[in-house]
Structure formats: structure tokens, C-alpha cells
């Protein structure tokens, strides 16, 4: 393998967005962190912490994306690992984020590891598209995203096993009791 072909491939901008436009069958995300520090969410996160109501139309662009995929027969699934007590960010996600995604058609599962042994899931966030393409989402300990790295020649069997384990270990968001 040449040095150029072994260099990491980082995704950003339209190239990153194209994965969400162009997948053909399925998109799966494993979320392992308890806090994400996302600049685009800073204002709404502060509003949530201040006890303000959810803004009208909150996250509607993403909801339209989900609805379009579901209408076309494609699936969008996530599994979020949590531990009690929930972090402020997870409480924000539960109150303002996930419910709208589920209503739009995303299958969102909660894997609560508070009182159960770790089901041998990775400590790495990732998206898997069409059961062939894997992108790692790399974060600092404070939840700030470092980059999105396309994994060349991923061991798909391993990622499919993690997807299946997370899905089986998780509870549908609507059934999860905090």
C-alpha cells in the first residue's frame, strides 16, 4: 500500500453531507459519549439548561432528511449508550432531540449500561452506511469533535456485530424509562 493510499481520509462539508444524501439502504450510528460539545447546538443547549421551551421547528431540516429516507424505504437507526445519572447533554438530547427524530421515522435505541455489564461495544462513535462504509467520529474527552474519518477497508463483520449487539441491547426510545 502506498503512503498516499494509507493516509487518513477526513470528511467535511459537502463530501460528508453526501453520505446522508446518497446512501441506498441503511444508515446506522453508534453514540458512545455522554456529552457532545457541538458549536451548532451551543445556543439551544444553553436555552434548554435555562428551562426555555423547545423552539418551534427545532431540527426540522434533519427531520425532513429522515422523512425522505423513510419514505424511500431506507432505514435510519441509532443506538445511544447512556449511564445514570444522565449528563446535562443527554437530558437535552432526550428532551429536545431524540423524540423529533423518532417521530420523523428514525429507529433510536437507548443502551443503558448503568446496572448491567458492558455488552462489549466499542468506545468509538461511528456511522455505517449501507453495511459497507464506516466513518469514525472522533472526539476529545470534553465531547468536541476532532474529525470524521473514513475507514478504508473496514472489518464490516465487526461493525455489523456491534450494530446488532447495540440494537439487541437497546430499548426503543419511546419505551425507555429514565
N, CA and C atoms as an extended XYZ file, in Angstrom:
534
Properties=species:S:1:pos:R:3:atomname:S:1:resname:S:1:resid:I:1 pbc="F F F"
N         0.859       -1.177        0.000 N   UNK     1
C         0.000        0.000        0.000 CA  UNK     1
C         0.900        1.233        0.000 C   UNK     1
N         0.644        2.151       -0.878 N   UNK     2
C         1.474        3.347       -0.946 CA  UNK     2
C         1.175        4.267        0.225 C   UNK     2
N         2.108        5.136        0.509 N   UNK     3
C         1.936        6.081        1.604 CA  UNK     3
C         0.712        6.958        1.382 C   UNK     3
N         0.473        7.387        0.149 N   UNK     4
C        -0.676        8.247       -0.151 CA  UNK     4
C        -1.991        7.514        0.093 C   UNK     4
N        -2.047        6.217       -0.260 N   UNK     5
C        -3.300        5.496       -0.092 CA  UNK     5
C        -3.537        5.077        1.354 C   UNK     5
N        -2.512        5.126        2.196 N   UNK     6
C        -2.694        4.783        3.602 CA  UNK     6
C        -2.956        6.015        4.463 C   UNK     6
N        -2.872        7.197        3.870 N   UNK     7
C        -3.137        8.419        4.630 CA  UNK     7
C        -4.618        8.465        5.022 C   UNK     7
N        -4.928        8.946        6.220 N   UNK     8
C        -6.335        9.027        6.634 CA  UNK     8
C        -7.142        9.917        5.682 C   UNK     8
N        -8.407        9.585        5.533 N   UNK     9
C        -9.331       10.386        4.736 CA  UNK     9
C       -10.322       11.008        5.707 C   UNK     9
N       -10.262       12.323        5.827 N   UNK    10
C       -11.164       13.048        6.719 CA  UNK    10
C       -12.274       13.682        5.891 C   UNK    10
N       -13.482       13.603        6.411 N   UNK    11
C       -14.652       14.079        5.683 CA  UNK    11
C       -15.187       15.352        6.302 C   UNK    11
N       -15.562       16.290        5.444 N   UNK    12
C       -16.118       17.556        5.914 CA  UNK    12
C       -17.009       18.123        4.816 C   UNK    12
N       -17.758       19.136        5.164 N   UNK    13
C       -18.539       19.875        4.185 CA  UNK    13
C       -19.452       19.006        3.353 C   UNK    13
N       -19.535       19.328        2.049 N   UNK    14
C       -20.450       18.627        1.162 CA  UNK    14
C       -20.077       17.158        1.009 C   UNK    14
N       -18.789       16.864        1.051 N   UNK    15
C       -18.378       15.464        0.950 CA  UNK    15
C       -18.993       14.643        2.090 C   UNK    15
N       -18.983       15.178        3.308 N   UNK    16
C       -19.584       14.498        4.458 CA  UNK    16
C       -21.105       14.432        4.299 C   UNK    16
N       -21.712       15.523        3.904 N   UNK    17
C       -23.169       15.557        3.731 CA  UNK    17
C       -23.635       14.575        2.660 C   UNK    17
N       -22.792       14.305        1.678 N   UNK    18
C       -23.189       13.398        0.595 CA  UNK    18
C       -23.491       11.990        1.109 C   UNK    18
N       -22.851       11.568        2.197 N   UNK    19
C       -23.138       10.243        2.745 CA  UNK    19
C       -24.593       10.145        3.194 C   UNK    19
N       -25.135       11.248        3.707 N   UNK    20
C       -26.530       11.256        4.164 CA  UNK    20
C       -27.511       11.427        3.005 C   UNK    20
N       -27.065       12.013        1.924 N   UNK    21
C       -27.916       12.143        0.732 CA  UNK    21
C       -27.943       10.857       -0.076 C   UNK    21
N       -26.802       10.170       -0.154 N   UNK    22
C       -26.604        9.154       -1.178 CA  UNK    22
C       -26.696        7.704       -0.710 C   UNK    22
N       -26.880        7.444        0.590 N   UNK    23
C       -26.935        6.031        0.957 CA  UNK    23
C       -28.190        5.403        0.357 C   UNK    23
N       -28.097        4.107        0.075 N   UNK    24
C       -29.149        3.413       -0.688 CA  UNK    24
C       -30.115        2.610        0.174 C   UNK    24
N       -29.644        2.054        1.309 N   UNK    25
C       -30.489        1.174        2.113 CA  UNK    25
C       -30.560        1.556        3.576 C   UNK    25
N       -29.400        1.812        4.194 N   UNK    26
C       -29.409        1.984        5.641 CA  UNK    26
C       -28.275        2.888        6.116 C   UNK    26
N       -28.569        3.565        7.218 N   UNK    27
C       -27.563        4.355        7.933 CA  UNK    27
C       -27.721        4.016        9.412 C   UNK    27
N       -26.611        3.669       10.049 N   UNK    28
C       -26.623        3.317       11.469 CA  UNK    28
C       -25.559        4.135       12.186 C   UNK    28
N       -25.909        4.645       13.371 N   UNK    29
C       -24.943        5.394       14.185 CA  UNK    29
C       -24.884        4.797       15.574 C   UNK    29
N       -23.678        4.577       16.066 N   UNK    30
C       -23.455        4.234       17.464 CA  UNK    30
C       -22.930        5.479       18.153 C   UNK    30
N       -23.613        5.894       19.219 N   UNK    31
C       -23.214        7.062       20.022 CA  UNK    31
C       -22.758        6.561       21.383 C   UNK    31
N       -21.493        6.731       21.688 N   UNK    32
C       -20.964        6.204       22.940 CA  UNK    32
C       -20.662        7.275       23.984 C   UNK    32
N       -20.494        8.507       23.561 N   UNK    33
C       -20.133        9.564       24.504 CA  UNK    33
C       -21.354       10.064       25.262 C   UNK    33
N       -21.114       10.547       26.459 N   UNK    34
C       -22.197       11.060       27.285 CA  UNK    34
C       -22.421       12.555       27.071 C   UNK    34
N       -21.431       13.208       26.497 N   UNK    35
C       -21.523       14.642       26.219 CA  UNK    35
C       -20.906       14.917       24.856 C   UNK    35
N       -21.606       15.706       24.068 N   UNK    36
C       -21.085       16.190       22.795 CA  UNK    36
C       -21.106       17.705       22.865 C   UNK    36
N       -19.993       18.330       22.519 N   UNK    37
C       -19.881       19.779       22.537 CA  UNK    37
C       -19.904       20.244       21.085 C   UNK    37
N       -21.098       20.507       20.605 N   UNK    38
C       -21.289       20.839       19.196 CA  UNK    38
C       -21.573       22.332       19.060 C   UNK    38
N       -20.721       23.074       18.363 N   UNK    39
C       -20.945       24.515       18.223 CA  UNK    39
C       -22.335       24.859       17.690 C   UNK    39
N       -22.859       24.072       16.766 N   UNK    40
C       -24.175       24.369       16.186 CA  UNK    40
C       -25.294       24.204       17.214 C   UNK    40
N       -25.032       23.485       18.301 N   UNK    41
C       -26.044       23.263       19.337 CA  UNK    41
C       -25.859       24.154       20.561 C   UNK    41
N       -24.815       24.946       20.603 N   UNK    42
C       -24.486       25.707       21.813 CA  UNK    42
C       -25.640       26.588       22.281 C   UNK    42
N       -26.259       27.312       21.361 N   UNK    43
C       -27.340       28.225       21.742 CA  UNK    43
C       -28.560       27.466       22.252 C   UNK    43
N       -28.959       26.418       21.559 N   UNK    44
C       -30.142       25.682       22.006 CA  UNK    44
C       -29.848       24.889       23.280 C   UNK    44
N       -28.631       24.437       23.453 N   UNK    45
C       -28.265       23.739       24.691 CA  UNK    45
C       -28.365       24.693       25.879 C   UNK    45
N       -27.864       25.917       25.706 N   UNK    46
C       -27.982       26.929       26.776 CA  UNK    46
C       -29.449       27.220       27.079 C   UNK    46
N       -30.267       27.329       26.035 N   UNK    47
C       -31.702       27.588       26.228 CA  UNK    47
C       -32.350       26.438       27.001 C   UNK    47
N       -32.011       25.217       26.659 N   UNK    48
C       -32.542       24.055       27.378 CA  UNK    48
C       -32.151       24.129       28.851 C   UNK    48
N       -30.861       24.389       29.116 N   UNK    49
C       -30.387       24.460       30.503 CA  UNK    49
C       -31.071       25.580       31.280 C   UNK    49
N       -31.457       26.648       30.576 N   UNK    50
C       -32.148       27.778       31.218 CA  UNK    50
C       -33.642       27.506       31.411 C   UNK    50
N       -34.109       26.341       30.960 N   UNK    51
C       -35.509       25.989       31.151 CA  UNK    51
C       -36.462       26.559       30.119 C   UNK    51
N       -35.914       27.038       29.010 N   UNK    52
C       -36.771       27.593       27.960 CA  UNK    52
C       -37.452       26.468       27.184 C   UNK    52
N       -38.569       26.768       26.526 N   UNK    53
C       -39.254       25.742       25.735 CA  UNK    53
C       -38.501       25.443       24.444 C   UNK    53
N       -38.747       24.273       23.915 N   UNK    54
C       -38.124       23.878       22.654 CA  UNK    54
C       -38.595       24.835       21.558 C   UNK    54
N       -37.696       25.362       20.751 N   UNK    55
C       -38.084       26.293       19.687 CA  UNK    55
C       -38.956       25.608       18.629 C   UNK    55
N       -39.893       26.330       18.104 N   UNK    56
C       -40.726       25.796       17.031 CA  UNK    56
C       -39.838       25.458       15.827 C   UNK    56
N       -40.089       24.319       15.228 N   UNK    57
C       -39.315       23.902       14.063 CA  UNK    57
C       -37.919       23.402       14.400 C   UNK    57
N       -37.668       23.126       15.679 N   UNK    58
C       -36.345       22.681       16.103 CA  UNK    58
C       -35.929       21.430       15.322 C   UNK    58
N       -34.788       21.494       14.672 N   UNK    59
C       -34.167       20.386       13.966 CA  UNK    59
C       -34.973       19.903       12.756 C   UNK    59
N       -35.824       20.764       12.202 N   UNK    60
C       -36.714       20.312       11.131 CA  UNK    60
C       -35.981       19.940        9.840 C   UNK    60
N       -34.829       20.527        9.573 N   UNK    61
C       -34.083       20.136        8.378 CA  UNK    61
C       -33.665       18.672        8.480 C   UNK    61
N       -33.157       18.275        9.635 N   UNK    62
C       -32.770       16.881        9.850 CA  UNK    62
C       -34.004       15.977        9.785 C   UNK    62
N       -35.105       16.433       10.358 N   UNK    63
C       -36.326       15.625       10.337 CA  UNK    63
C       -36.808       15.389        8.903 C   UNK    63
N       -36.689       16.396        8.060 N   UNK    64
C       -37.058       16.217        6.645 CA  UNK    64
C       -36.139       15.199        5.964 C   UNK    64
N       -34.859       15.227        6.333 N   UNK    65
C       -33.918       14.238        5.786 CA  UNK    65
C       -34.353       12.831        6.175 C   UNK    65
N       -34.653       12.625        7.443 N   UNK    66
C       -35.104       11.310        7.919 CA  UNK    66
C       -36.375       10.901        7.178 C   UNK    66
N       -37.354       11.808        7.118 N   UNK    67
C       -38.636       11.501        6.477 CA  UNK    67
C       -38.454       11.116        5.013 C   UNK    67
N       -37.572       11.799        4.316 N   UNK    68
C       -37.324       11.482        2.912 CA  UNK    68
C       -36.744       10.090        2.741 C   UNK    68
N       -35.805        9.732        3.605 N   UNK    69
C       -35.218        8.397        3.514 CA  UNK    69
C       -36.244        7.323        3.846 C   UNK    69
N       -37.004        7.540        4.902 N   UNK    70
C       -38.013        6.553        5.302 CA  UNK    70
C       -39.052        6.384        4.192 C   UNK    70
N       -39.491        7.487        3.602 N   UNK    71
C       -40.474        7.419        2.515 CA  UNK    71
C       -39.936        6.638        1.322 C   UNK    71
N       -38.623        6.667        1.127 N   UNK    72
C       -37.992        5.951        0.013 CA  UNK    72
C       -37.626        4.509        0.392 C   UNK    72
N       -37.977        4.082        1.612 N   UNK    73
C       -37.714        2.713        2.030 CA  UNK    73
C       -36.349        2.479        2.646 C   UNK    73
N       -35.631        3.549        2.954 N   UNK    74
C       -34.318        3.419        3.589 CA  UNK    74
C       -34.489        3.549        5.109 C   UNK    74
N       -33.616        2.884        5.856 N   UNK    75
C       -33.705        2.934        7.313 CA  UNK    75
C       -32.603        3.812        7.895 C   UNK    75
N       -32.963        4.486        8.973 N   UNK    76
C       -32.000        5.251        9.769 CA  UNK    76
C       -32.166        4.787       11.210 C   UNK    76
N       -31.065        4.319       11.783 N   UNK    77
C       -31.086        3.739       13.119 CA  UNK    77
C       -29.924        4.309       13.923 C   UNK    77
N       -30.188        4.516       15.221 N   UNK    78
C       -29.114        4.902       16.138 CA  UNK    78
C       -29.225        4.089       17.399 C   UNK    78
N       -28.094        3.913       18.045 N   UNK    79
C       -28.052        3.332       19.381 CA  UNK    79
C       -27.193        4.262       20.223 C   UNK    79
N       -27.784        4.755       21.314 N   UNK    80
C       -27.087        5.676       22.223 CA  UNK    80
C       -26.820        4.967       23.532 C   UNK    80
N       -25.556        4.910       23.912 N   UNK    81
C       -25.179        4.356       25.203 CA  UNK    81
C       -25.333        5.446       26.258 C   UNK    81
N       -25.995        5.099       27.375 N   UNK    82
C       -26.146        6.044       28.480 CA  UNK    82
C       -25.808        5.357       29.794 C   UNK    82
N       -25.524        6.187       30.767 N   UNK    83
C       -25.325        5.763       32.155 CA  UNK    83
C       -26.034        6.787       33.028 C   UNK    83
N       -26.688        6.292       34.084 N   UNK    84
C       -27.373        7.187       35.012 CA  UNK    84
C       -26.375        7.681       36.053 C   UNK    84
N       -26.506        8.890       36.550 N   UNK    85
C       -27.487        9.872       36.099 CA  UNK    85
C       -27.093       10.426       34.723 C   UNK    85
N       -28.104       10.779       33.953 N   UNK    86
C       -27.841       11.338       32.629 CA  UNK    86
C       -27.076       12.649       32.752 C   UNK    86
N       -26.156       12.879       31.827 N   UNK    87
C       -25.441       14.153       31.781 CA  UNK    87
C       -26.414       15.241       31.327 C   UNK    87
N       -26.104       16.505       31.572 N   UNK    88
C       -26.966       17.574       31.045 CA  UNK    88
C       -27.156       17.464       29.532 C   UNK    88
N       -26.103       17.084       28.803 N   UNK    89
C       -26.254       16.958       27.360 CA  UNK    89
C       -27.224       15.835       27.004 C   UNK    89
N       -27.124       14.701       27.669 N   UNK    90
C       -28.050       13.604       27.377 CA  UNK    90
C       -29.479       13.996       27.721 C   UNK    90
N       -29.669       14.740       28.807 N   UNK    91
C       -31.025       15.209       29.136 CA  UNK    91
C       -31.552       16.128       28.034 C   UNK    91
N       -30.706       16.996       27.495 N   UNK    92
C       -31.061       17.867       26.369 CA  UNK    92
C       -31.444       17.030       25.152 C   UNK    92
N       -30.625       16.045       24.848 N   UNK    93
C       -30.890       15.180       23.704 CA  UNK    93
C       -32.221       14.448       23.878 C   UNK    93
N       -32.470       13.930       25.064 N   UNK    94
C       -33.720       13.213       25.319 CA  UNK    94
C       -34.920       14.153       25.213 C   UNK    94
N       -34.793       15.354       25.750 N   UNK    95
C       -35.933       16.279       25.786 CA  UNK    95
C       -36.163       16.988       24.456 C   UNK    95
N       -35.094       17.359       23.768 N   UNK    96
C       -35.243       18.194       22.574 CA  UNK    96
C       -34.866       17.503       21.270 C   UNK    96
N       -34.057       16.467       21.314 N   UNK    97
C       -33.531       15.913       20.071 CA  UNK    97
C       -34.157       14.618       19.613 C   UNK    97
N       -34.094       13.612       20.455 N   UNK    98
C       -34.433       12.258       20.013 CA  UNK    98
C       -35.903       12.110       19.650 C   UNK    98
N       -36.796       12.664       20.451 N   UNK    99
C       -38.234       12.470       20.197 CA  UNK    99
C       -38.625       12.920       18.792 C   UNK    99
N       -38.111       14.053       18.345 N   UNK   100
C       -38.411       14.537       17.000 CA  UNK   100
C       -37.843       13.625       15.931 C   UNK   100
N       -36.659       13.088       16.182 N   UNK   101
C       -36.061       12.144       15.226 CA  UNK   101
C       -36.918       10.890       15.114 C   UNK   101
N       -37.407       10.393       16.251 N   UNK   102
C       -38.244        9.195       16.257 CA  UNK   102
C       -39.560        9.471       15.531 C   UNK   102
N       -40.159       10.616       15.807 N   UNK   103
C       -41.406       10.981       15.125 CA  UNK   103
C       -41.189       11.059       13.614 C   UNK   103
N       -40.019       11.515       13.198 N   UNK   104
C       -39.699       11.619       11.772 CA  UNK   104
C       -39.441       10.253       11.133 C   UNK   104
N       -39.191        9.221       11.956 N   UNK   105
C       -39.023        7.887       11.415 CA  UNK   105
C       -37.713        7.191       11.743 C   UNK   105
N       -36.861        7.830       12.536 N   UNK   106
C       -35.597        7.191       12.907 CA  UNK   106
C       -35.841        6.179       14.023 C   UNK   106
N       -35.223        5.002       13.918 N   UNK   107
C       -35.271        3.993       14.975 CA  UNK   107
C       -34.131        4.322       15.935 C   UNK   107
N       -34.484        4.850       17.096 N   UNK   108
C       -33.485        5.322       18.057 CA  UNK   108
C       -33.571        4.444       19.290 C   UNK   108
N       -32.477        3.766       19.615 N   UNK   109
C       -32.458        2.840       20.739 CA  UNK   109
C       -31.514        3.353       21.832 C   UNK   109
N       -31.910        3.110       23.068 N   UNK   110
C       -31.109        3.514       24.228 CA  UNK   110
C       -30.526        2.257       24.869 C   UNK   110
N       -29.211        2.265       25.037 N   UNK   111
C       -28.494        1.161       25.680 CA  UNK   111
C       -28.020        1.691       27.023 C   UNK   111
N       -28.764        1.380       28.089 N   UNK   112
C       -28.441        1.883       29.427 CA  UNK   112
C       -27.524        0.887       30.123 C   UNK   112
N       -26.290        1.326       30.359 N   UNK   113
C       -25.291        0.455       30.975 CA  UNK   113
C       -25.140        0.698       32.473 C   UNK   113
N       -26.065        1.456       33.063 N   UNK   114
C       -25.951        1.803       34.481 CA  UNK   114
C       -25.841        0.573       35.365 C   UNK   114
N       -26.745       -0.365       35.211 N   UNK   115
C       -26.790       -1.531       36.103 CA  UNK   115
C       -26.567       -2.844       35.370 C   UNK   115
N       -25.879       -2.793       34.255 N   UNK   116
C       -25.607       -4.024       33.529 CA  UNK   116
C       -24.166       -4.036       33.058 C   UNK   116
N       -23.638       -5.223       32.828 N   UNK   117
C       -22.259       -5.291       32.333 CA  UNK   117
C       -22.175       -4.733       30.916 C   UNK   117
N       -21.020       -4.225       30.604 N   UNK   118
C       -20.774       -3.702       29.262 CA  UNK   118
C       -20.963       -4.825       28.248 C   UNK   118
N       -21.805       -4.616       27.239 N   UNK   119
C       -22.051       -5.680       26.254 CA  UNK   119
C       -20.958       -5.802       25.194 C   UNK   119
N       -19.746       -5.335       25.491 N   UNK   120
C       -18.614       -5.462       24.577 CA  UNK   120
C       -18.781       -4.617       23.315 C   UNK   120
N       -19.320       -3.425       23.506 N   UNK   121
C       -19.411       -2.460       22.407 CA  UNK   121
C       -18.153       -1.599       22.399 C   UNK   121
N       -17.793       -1.028       21.268 N   UNK   122
C       -16.582       -0.199       21.212 CA  UNK   122
C       -16.796        1.130       21.928 C   UNK   122
N       -15.706        1.807       22.195 N   UNK   123
C       -15.769        3.150       22.757 CA  UNK   123
C       -15.564        4.171       21.644 C   UNK   123
N       -16.036        3.848       20.473 N   UNK   124
C       -15.839        4.655       19.272 CA  UNK   124
C       -17.185        4.944       18.621 C   UNK   124
N       -17.507        6.233       18.474 N   UNK   125
C       -18.693        6.611       17.702 CA  UNK   125
C       -18.427        6.317       16.233 C   UNK   125
N       -19.455        5.846       15.539 N   UNK   126
C       -19.316        5.661       14.097 CA  UNK   126
C       -20.674        5.708       13.424 C   UNK   126
N       -20.647        6.032       12.149 N   UNK   127
C       -21.772        5.848       11.236 CA  UNK   127
C       -21.384        4.717       10.298 C   UNK   127
N       -22.354        3.869        9.967 N   UNK   128
C       -22.164        2.837        8.955 CA  UNK   128
C       -23.278        3.020        7.923 C   UNK   128
N       -22.877        3.163        6.672 N   UNK   129
C       -23.822        3.380        5.578 CA  UNK   129
C       -23.884        2.141        4.697 C   UNK   129
N       -25.098        1.676        4.433 N   UNK   130
C       -25.340        0.550        3.525 CA  UNK   130
C       -24.547       -0.703        3.876 C   UNK   130
N       -24.218       -0.845        5.128 N   UNK   131
C       -23.493       -2.020        5.620 CA  UNK   131
C       -22.173       -2.241        4.885 C   UNK   131
N       -21.614       -1.148        4.335 N   UNK   132
C       -20.349       -1.261        3.596 CA  UNK   132
C       -19.352       -0.169        3.948 C   UNK   132
N       -19.839        0.984        4.328 N   UNK   133
C       -18.981        2.154        4.523 CA  UNK   133
C       -19.038        2.581        5.987 C   UNK   133
N       -17.874        2.782        6.601 N   UNK   134
C       -17.794        3.162        8.011 CA  UNK   134
C       -17.030        4.474        8.137 C   UNK   134
N       -17.587        5.365        8.949 N   UNK   135
C       -16.944        6.631        9.253 CA  UNK   135
C       -16.856        6.757       10.768 C   UNK   135
N       -15.643        6.885       11.283 N   UNK   136
C       -15.454        7.128       12.721 CA  UNK   136
C       -15.647        8.604       12.999 C   UNK   136
N       -16.333        8.877       14.086 N   UNK   137
C       -16.474       10.242       14.585 CA  UNK   137
C       -15.569       10.329       15.804 C   UNK   137
N       -14.531       11.137       15.705 N   UNK   138
C       -13.518       11.217       16.757 CA  UNK   138
C       -13.722       12.471       17.583 C   UNK   138
N       -13.697       12.289       18.910 N   UNK   139
C       -13.993       13.370       19.851 CA  UNK   139
C       -12.911       13.489       20.906 C   UNK   139
N       -12.769       14.697       21.436 N   UNK   140
C       -11.941       14.929       22.616 CA  UNK   140
C       -12.751       14.495       23.840 C   UNK   140
N       -12.096       14.330       24.990 N   UNK   141
C       -12.829       13.935       26.197 CA  UNK   141
C       -13.989       14.877       26.571 C   UNK   141
N       -13.898       16.160       26.195 N   UNK   142
C       -14.980       17.103       26.525 CA  UNK   142
C       -16.147       17.027       25.536 C   UNK   142
N       -16.063       16.147       24.542 N   UNK   143
C       -17.141       15.992       23.576 CA  UNK   143
C       -16.997       16.824       22.318 C   UNK   143
N       -15.909       17.562       22.187 N   UNK   144
C       -15.672       18.351       20.982 CA  UNK   144
C       -15.190       17.432       19.873 C   UNK   144
N       -15.828       17.529       18.718 N   UNK   145
C       -15.440       16.667       17.608 CA  UNK   145
C       -14.077       17.084       17.055 C   UNK   145
N       -13.231       16.105       16.852 N   UNK   146
C       -11.915       16.331       16.267 CA  UNK   146
C       -12.017       16.223       14.746 C   UNK   146
N       -12.629       15.114       14.285 N   UNK   147
C       -12.754       14.891       12.846 CA  UNK   147
C       -13.704       13.731       12.578 C   UNK   147
N       -13.970       13.519       11.299 N   UNK   148
C       -14.747       12.382       10.803 CA  UNK   148
C       -13.826       11.654        9.829 C   UNK   148
N       -13.522       10.406       10.159 N   UNK   149
C       -12.521        9.668        9.396 CA  UNK   149
C       -13.152        8.482        8.670 C   UNK   149
N       -13.056        8.497        7.350 N   UNK   150
C       -13.497        7.362        6.546 CA  UNK   150
C       -12.549        6.204        6.813 C   UNK   150
N       -13.106        5.062        7.186 N   UNK   151
C       -12.279        3.886        7.463 CA  UNK   151
C       -12.145        3.082        6.176 C   UNK   151
N       -10.913        2.985        5.715 N   UNK   152
C       -10.644        2.224        4.494 CA  UNK   152
C       -10.625        0.743        4.826 C   UNK   152
N       -11.289       -0.031        4.012 N   UNK   153
C       -11.337       -1.475        4.173 CA  UNK   153
C       -11.684       -1.882        5.608 C   UNK   153
N       -12.833       -1.413        6.117 N   UNK   154
C       -13.209       -1.771        7.490 CA  UNK   154
C       -13.558       -3.254        7.592 C   UNK   154
N       -13.392       -3.796        8.765 N   UNK   155
C       -13.841       -5.159        9.047 CA  UNK   155
C       -15.355       -5.078        9.246 C   UNK   155
N       -16.104       -5.135        8.153 N   UNK   156
C       -17.554       -4.909        8.190 CA  UNK   156
C       -18.242       -5.883        9.133 C   UNK   156
N       -17.769       -7.115        9.187 N   UNK   157
C       -18.375       -8.085       10.100 CA  UNK   157
C       -18.362       -7.600       11.536 C   UNK   157
N       -17.280       -6.948       11.941 N   UNK   158
C       -17.160       -6.414       13.296 CA  UNK   158
C       -18.177       -5.292       13.518 C   UNK   158
N       -18.311       -4.391       12.560 N   UNK   159
C       -19.253       -3.278       12.700 CA  UNK   159
C       -20.704       -3.759       12.667 C   UNK   159
N       -20.981       -4.759       11.833 N   UNK   160
C       -22.335       -5.329       11.804 CA  UNK   160
C       -22.657       -6.005       13.133 C   UNK   160
N       -21.684       -6.699       13.714 N   UNK   161
C       -21.890       -7.341       15.016 CA  UNK   161
C       -22.153       -6.290       16.090 C   UNK   161
N       -21.399       -5.179       16.061 N   UNK   162
C       -21.634       -4.103       17.033 CA  UNK   162
C       -23.011       -3.479       16.839 C   UNK   162
N       -23.391       -3.268       15.572 N   UNK   163
C       -24.729       -2.726       15.300 CA  UNK   163
C       -25.801       -3.649       15.870 C   UNK   163
N       -25.667       -4.927       15.582 N   UNK   164
C       -26.670       -5.889       16.044 CA  UNK   164
C       -26.700       -5.975       17.564 C   UNK   164
N       -25.535       -6.001       18.201 N   UNK   165
C       -25.461       -6.069       19.656 CA  UNK   165
C       -26.086       -4.828       20.292 C   UNK   165
N       -25.761       -3.657       19.763 N   UNK   166
C       -26.339       -2.417       20.302 CA  UNK   166
C       -27.852       -2.408       20.105 C   UNK   166
N       -28.313       -2.840       18.950 N   UNK   167
C       -29.757       -2.855       18.690 CA  UNK   167
C       -30.467       -3.826       19.617 C   UNK   167
N       -29.882       -5.005       19.810 N   UNK   168
C       -30.486       -6.015       20.691 CA  UNK   168
C       -30.432       -5.603       22.160 C   UNK   168
N       -29.367       -4.906       22.557 N   UNK   169
C       -29.198       -4.486       23.949 CA  UNK   169
C       -30.011       -3.237       24.267 C   UNK   169
N       -30.422       -2.528       23.230 N   UNK   170
C       -31.120       -1.265       23.422 CA  UNK   170
C       -32.618       -1.418       23.549 C   UNK   170
N       -33.198       -0.374       24.102 N   UNK   171
C       -34.643       -0.261       24.247 CA  UNK   171
C       -35.090        0.863       23.318 C   UNK   171
N       -36.182        0.666       22.566 N   UNK   172
C       -36.664        1.788       21.758 CA  UNK   172
C       -36.858        3.031       22.630 C   UNK   172
N       -36.478        4.191       22.095 N   UNK   173
C       -36.535        5.426       22.880 CA  UNK   173
C       -37.896        5.617       23.544 C   UNK   173
N       -38.970        5.363       22.824 N   UNK   174
C       -40.319        5.575       23.381 CA  UNK   174
C       -40.599        4.676       24.578 C   UNK   174
N       -39.880        3.557       24.703 N   UNK   175
C       -40.097        2.626       25.815 CA  UNK   175
C       -39.108        2.833       26.964 C   UNK   175
N       -38.116        3.681       26.755 N   UNK   176
C       -37.068        3.846       27.763 CA  UNK   176
C       -37.578        4.711       28.918 C   UNK   176
N       -37.341        4.247       30.121 N   UNK   177
C       -37.728        4.990       31.331 CA  UNK   177
C       -36.481        5.449       32.049 C   UNK   177
N       -36.331        6.775       32.219 N   UNK   178
C       -35.141        7.280       32.934 CA  UNK   178
C       -35.361        7.244       34.423 C   UNK   178
